[in-house]
Amino acid sequence: MNRYTLITGASSGIGEAFSAYYASQKENLVLVARSKEKLQKMKAEYQKKFKIDVKILNFDLTQESAPQEIFQAIQGDGLLIDRLINCAGFATSGNVYDTDFSLQHTQIMLNVTSLFDLTKLFLDGMIKRNHGQIINIASSSAYHPIPTMAVYAATKAFVLSFTEALSLECRDKNVQVLAFSPGATDTNFFSASGGVAYGNLRTPEGVVQASVKALKQNKISKIDGFNNYFTSSILPRLLTRNRMANLVYGIMKRQLKQ
């Protein structure tokens, strides 16, 4: 009964969809987000509907101390994290030289540093118990540079590379590690980042189902959807890096003008 699934960014978007899915699977949850009121509503709903235990932790993961404080709180409660899902993240849009320094630094802290810290902190227990799962949400943006979203794409490239390598390191330890790369998804991501959505949007629930399927197939990484797979994985292999970067830059400039 003290085994839990920990989800960051749990109060909205893909993180909320993961929370709802694993609650429906009768998994005890630790939900982490800044939105305390939303987490409290989710806790009350899931505990009543699914008869599970839900812990909520109200933390800002852009703060360097947050991962350690989360880990210590969970250790203090004697909980075992059998599944970690790192969903928290955000993007900025605009040229690097036009975008606020602190905002971009905060983006790196959340998308890269906190993800690594939480992964490392909870991985050690999984290795000792010879059991666990980690899902790190990367992005189809991880596979090539994106001018006007340079920092975001670079942070997701870190998530992808780190997670794929870690997955292979853990393969003989009975710990599954997956880098899942959604494309444009119907969340508040674009309004929050100032970016522009294009193409058909996936639902957060569809992303979760595809992630679960990829885990069952023992994938180390997965791009969500064939169109995203082609533009993010196949096309960069056919074009030079220079041509790919210029192609993406042209698309982004046209979208921003609309």
Coordinates of C-alpha atoms in Angstrom, one line a residue:
M1 CA 0.0 0.0 0.0
N2 CA 3.0 2.4 0.3
R3 CA 3.8 2.1 -3.4
Y4 CA 3.1 5.2 -5.5
T5 CA 3.3 6.8 -8.9
L6 CA 4.8 10.3 -8.8
I7 CA 3.7 12.8 -11.5
T8 CA 5.1 16.3 -12.0
G9 CA 3.1 19.0 -13.8
A10 CA 0.1 17.0 -12.6
S11 CA -2.5 19.8 -12.5
S12 CA -2.9 20.3 -16.2
G13 CA -2.4 19.0 -19.7
I14 CA -0.5 15.8 -20.2
G15 CA 0.4 15.6 -16.5
E16 CA -3.3 15.7 -15.6
A17 CA -4.1 13.1 -18.2
F18 CA -1.5 10.8 -16.7
S19 CA -2.9 11.4 -13.2
A20 CA -6.4 10.5 -14.3
Y21 CA -5.2 7.4 -16.1
Y22 CA -3.2 5.9 -13.3
A23 CA -5.9 6.8 -10.8
S24 CA -8.3 4.8 -12.9
Q25 CA -5.8 1.9 -12.7
K26 CA -6.1 2.0 -8.9
E27 CA -2.5 3.3 -8.4
N28 CA -1.7 5.4 -5.4
L29 CA -0.5 8.9 -6.5
V30 CA 1.9 11.6 -5.5
L31 CA 0.9 14.7 -7.5
V32 CA 3.3 17.6 -7.8
A33 CA 2.5 21.0 -9.2
R34 CA 2.3 24.7 -8.2
S35 CA -1.5 24.8 -8.4
K36 CA -2.5 23.8 -4.9
E37 CA -6.2 24.3 -5.3
K38 CA -6.4 22.2 -8.4
L39 CA -4.4 19.4 -6.8
Q40 CA -6.7 19.4 -3.8
K41 CA -9.7 19.0 -6.2
M42 CA -8.0 16.1 -8.0
K43 CA -7.1 14.4 -4.7
A44 CA -10.7 14.6 -3.5
E45 CA -12.1 13.3 -6.8
Y46 CA -9.6 10.4 -7.2
Q47 CA -9.8 9.2 -3.6
K48 CA -13.6 9.2 -3.7
K49 CA -14.0 7.6 -7.1
F50 CA -11.2 5.1 -7.2
K51 CA -10.5 4.4 -3.4
I52 CA -6.8 5.2 -3.7
D53 CA -4.5 7.3 -1.6
V54 CA -3.4 10.6 -3.2
K55 CA -0.6 12.8 -1.8
I56 CA -0.2 16.3 -3.1
L57 CA 3.0 18.3 -3.0
N58 CA 2.8 22.0 -3.9
F59 CA 6.2 22.8 -5.3
D60 CA 7.8 25.1 -7.9
L61 CA 10.2 22.9 -9.7
T62 CA 12.0 25.9 -11.2
Q63 CA 13.6 26.3 -7.7
E64 CA 16.8 24.4 -7.4
S65 CA 16.0 23.0 -3.9
A66 CA 12.6 21.6 -4.9
P67 CA 13.6 18.1 -6.1
Q68 CA 15.5 17.4 -2.9
E69 CA 12.6 18.8 -0.8
I70 CA 10.2 16.6 -2.7
F71 CA 12.4 13.5 -2.2
Q72 CA 12.9 14.2 1.5
A73 CA 9.1 14.7 2.0
I74 CA 8.4 11.4 0.4
Q75 CA 11.1 9.6 2.3
G76 CA 9.8 11.1 5.5
D77 CA 6.3 9.6 4.8
G78 CA 7.8 6.2 4.0
L79 CA 6.5 6.1 0.5
L80 CA 8.0 4.0 -2.3
I81 CA 8.0 5.6 -5.8
D82 CA 7.6 2.7 -8.2
R83 CA 6.8 5.0 -11.2
L84 CA 8.1 8.5 -11.9
I85 CA 6.5 10.6 -14.7
N86 CA 8.3 13.9 -15.4
C87 CA 5.7 16.0 -17.2
A88 CA 6.5 19.5 -15.8
G89 CA 8.0 21.8 -18.4
F90 CA 7.4 25.0 -20.3
A91 CA 8.6 26.9 -23.4
T92 CA 9.5 30.4 -24.4
S93 CA 9.0 31.8 -27.9
G94 CA 11.1 34.4 -29.6
N95 CA 14.8 35.0 -30.5
V96 CA 17.2 34.3 -27.7
Y97 CA 18.4 37.9 -27.8
D98 CA 14.9 39.3 -27.4
T99 CA 13.8 37.0 -24.6
D100 CA 14.3 37.7 -20.9
F101 CA 17.4 36.0 -19.4
S102 CA 15.7 34.9 -16.2
L103 CA 12.8 33.4 -18.1
Q104 CA 15.1 31.3 -20.3
H105 CA 17.3 30.3 -17.3
T106 CA 14.1 29.2 -15.5
Q107 CA 13.1 27.1 -18.5
I108 CA 16.4 25.3 -18.3
M109 CA 16.1 24.7 -14.6
L110 CA 12.6 23.2 -15.0
N111 CA 13.0 21.2 -18.3
V112 CA 16.5 19.9 -17.6
T113 CA 17.8 20.3 -14.0
S114 CA 14.7 19.4 -12.1
L115 CA 14.0 16.4 -14.4
F116 CA 17.5 15.1 -13.9
D117 CA 17.4 15.6 -10.2
L118 CA 14.1 13.8 -9.7
T119 CA 15.1 11.0 -12.0
K120 CA 18.4 10.4 -10.2
L121 CA 16.9 10.7 -6.7
F122 CA 14.2 8.2 -7.3
L123 CA 16.1 6.0 -9.6
D124 CA 18.5 4.8 -6.9
G125 CA 15.6 3.3 -4.9
M126 CA 14.2 1.6 -8.0
I127 CA 17.6 0.0 -8.7
K128 CA 17.9 -1.3 -5.2
R129 CA 14.4 -2.8 -5.3
N130 CA 15.0 -4.1 -8.9
H131 CA 11.7 -2.6 -10.0
G132 CA 10.4 0.6 -11.4
Q133 CA 9.3 2.8 -14.4
I134 CA 10.3 6.3 -15.4
I135 CA 8.6 8.3 -18.2
N136 CA 10.3 11.5 -19.2
I137 CA 8.3 13.7 -21.5
A138 CA 10.6 15.0 -24.2
S139 CA 9.1 16.4 -27.5
S140 CA 9.2 16.1 -31.2
S141 CA 11.1 19.3 -30.9
A142 CA 14.0 17.3 -29.4
Y143 CA 15.2 16.0 -32.8
H144 CA 16.3 19.2 -34.5
P145 CA 17.0 22.9 -33.7
I146 CA 14.0 25.3 -33.7
P147 CA 15.0 28.9 -34.2
T148 CA 12.6 31.2 -32.2
M149 CA 12.2 28.3 -29.7
A150 CA 16.0 27.6 -29.4
V151 CA 16.2 27.0 -25.7
Y152 CA 13.1 24.8 -25.5
A153 CA 14.3 22.5 -28.3
A154 CA 17.7 22.2 -26.7
T155 CA 16.3 21.3 -23.3
K156 CA 14.2 18.6 -24.9
A157 CA 17.2 17.3 -26.8
F158 CA 18.8 16.8 -23.4
V159 CA 15.8 14.9 -22.1
L160 CA 15.8 12.6 -25.2
S161 CA 19.5 11.8 -25.2
F162 CA 19.7 11.4 -21.4
T163 CA 16.7 9.2 -21.2
E164 CA 17.6 6.9 -24.1
A165 CA 21.0 6.3 -22.6
L166 CA 19.6 5.8 -19.1
S167 CA 17.1 3.3 -20.5
L168 CA 19.9 1.1 -21.7
E169 CA 21.9 1.4 -18.5
C170 CA 18.9 0.2 -16.5
R171 CA 17.8 -2.6 -18.8
D172 CA 19.2 -5.4 -16.7
K173 CA 17.9 -3.8 -13.5
N174 CA 14.2 -4.4 -14.3
V175 CA 13.7 -0.6 -14.4
Q176 CA 12.0 0.7 -17.6
V177 CA 12.9 4.2 -18.7
L178 CA 11.1 5.8 -21.6
A179 CA 11.5 9.1 -23.4
F180 CA 8.1 10.0 -24.9
S181 CA 8.0 12.8 -27.5
P182 CA 4.6 14.3 -28.2
G183 CA 4.0 16.7 -31.0
A184 CA 1.5 19.6 -30.8
T185 CA -1.0 18.6 -28.1
D186 CA -4.3 20.2 -27.1
T187 CA -3.1 21.8 -23.8
N188 CA -2.3 25.4 -22.7
F189 CA 1.3 25.0 -23.9
F190 CA 1.1 27.3 -26.8
S191 CA -0.8 30.1 -25.0
A192 CA 1.6 29.9 -22.1
S193 CA 4.7 29.9 -24.4
G194 CA 3.5 32.5 -26.8
G195 CA 4.1 30.0 -29.6
V196 CA 1.8 29.0 -32.4
A197 CA 0.2 25.6 -32.8
Y198 CA 0.1 24.0 -36.3
G199 CA -1.1 20.7 -37.7
N200 CA -3.6 18.4 -36.0
L201 CA -3.5 18.6 -32.2
R202 CA -3.3 15.3 -30.2
T203 CA -5.3 15.0 -27.0
P204 CA -3.5 14.6 -23.7
E205 CA -5.4 11.3 -23.2
G206 CA -4.1 10.1 -26.6
V207 CA -0.5 10.9 -25.5
V208 CA -0.9 8.9 -22.3
Q209 CA -2.3 5.9 -24.2
A210 CA 0.6 6.0 -26.6
S211 CA 3.1 6.2 -23.8
V212 CA 1.6 3.2 -22.0
K213 CA 1.7 1.2 -25.2
A214 CA 5.4 2.2 -25.7
L215 CA 6.2 1.0 -22.2
K216 CA 4.5 -2.3 -22.9
Q217 CA 6.6 -2.6 -26.1
N218 CA 9.8 -1.9 -24.1
K219 CA 10.7 1.1 -26.2
I220 CA 13.5 3.4 -25.0
S221 CA 11.9 6.3 -26.9
K222 CA 8.8 7.0 -28.9
I223 CA 7.6 9.9 -31.1
D224 CA 3.8 10.3 -30.9
G225 CA 2.1 10.0 -34.4
F226 CA 3.4 9.2 -37.9
N227 CA 3.5 12.8 -39.1
N228 CA 5.6 13.8 -36.1
Y229 CA 7.8 10.7 -36.7
F230 CA 8.4 11.7 -40.3
T231 CA 9.2 15.4 -39.7
S232 CA 11.2 14.8 -36.5
S233 CA 13.0 11.6 -37.2
I234 CA 13.0 10.8 -40.9
L235 CA 13.4 14.3 -42.4
P236 CA 16.4 15.3 -40.4
R237 CA 18.2 12.1 -41.7
L238 CA 17.5 13.2 -45.3
L239 CA 18.5 16.8 -45.0
T240 CA 21.8 18.4 -43.8
R241 CA 21.6 20.0 -40.4
N242 CA 21.9 23.4 -42.1
R243 CA 19.0 22.7 -44.5
M244 CA 16.8 21.3 -41.7
A245 CA 17.4 24.3 -39.4
N246 CA 16.6 26.7 -42.2
L247 CA 13.5 24.7 -43.2
V248 CA 12.2 24.9 -39.6
Y249 CA 13.1 28.5 -39.3
G250 CA 11.0 29.3 -42.4
I251 CA 8.0 27.4 -41.0
M252 CA 8.3 29.2 -37.6
K253 CA 8.5 32.6 -39.2
R254 CA 5.4 32.0 -41.3
Q255 CA 3.4 30.7 -38.4
L256 CA 4.4 33.7 -36.2
K257 CA 3.1 36.1 -38.9
Q258 CA -0.3 34.4 -39.0

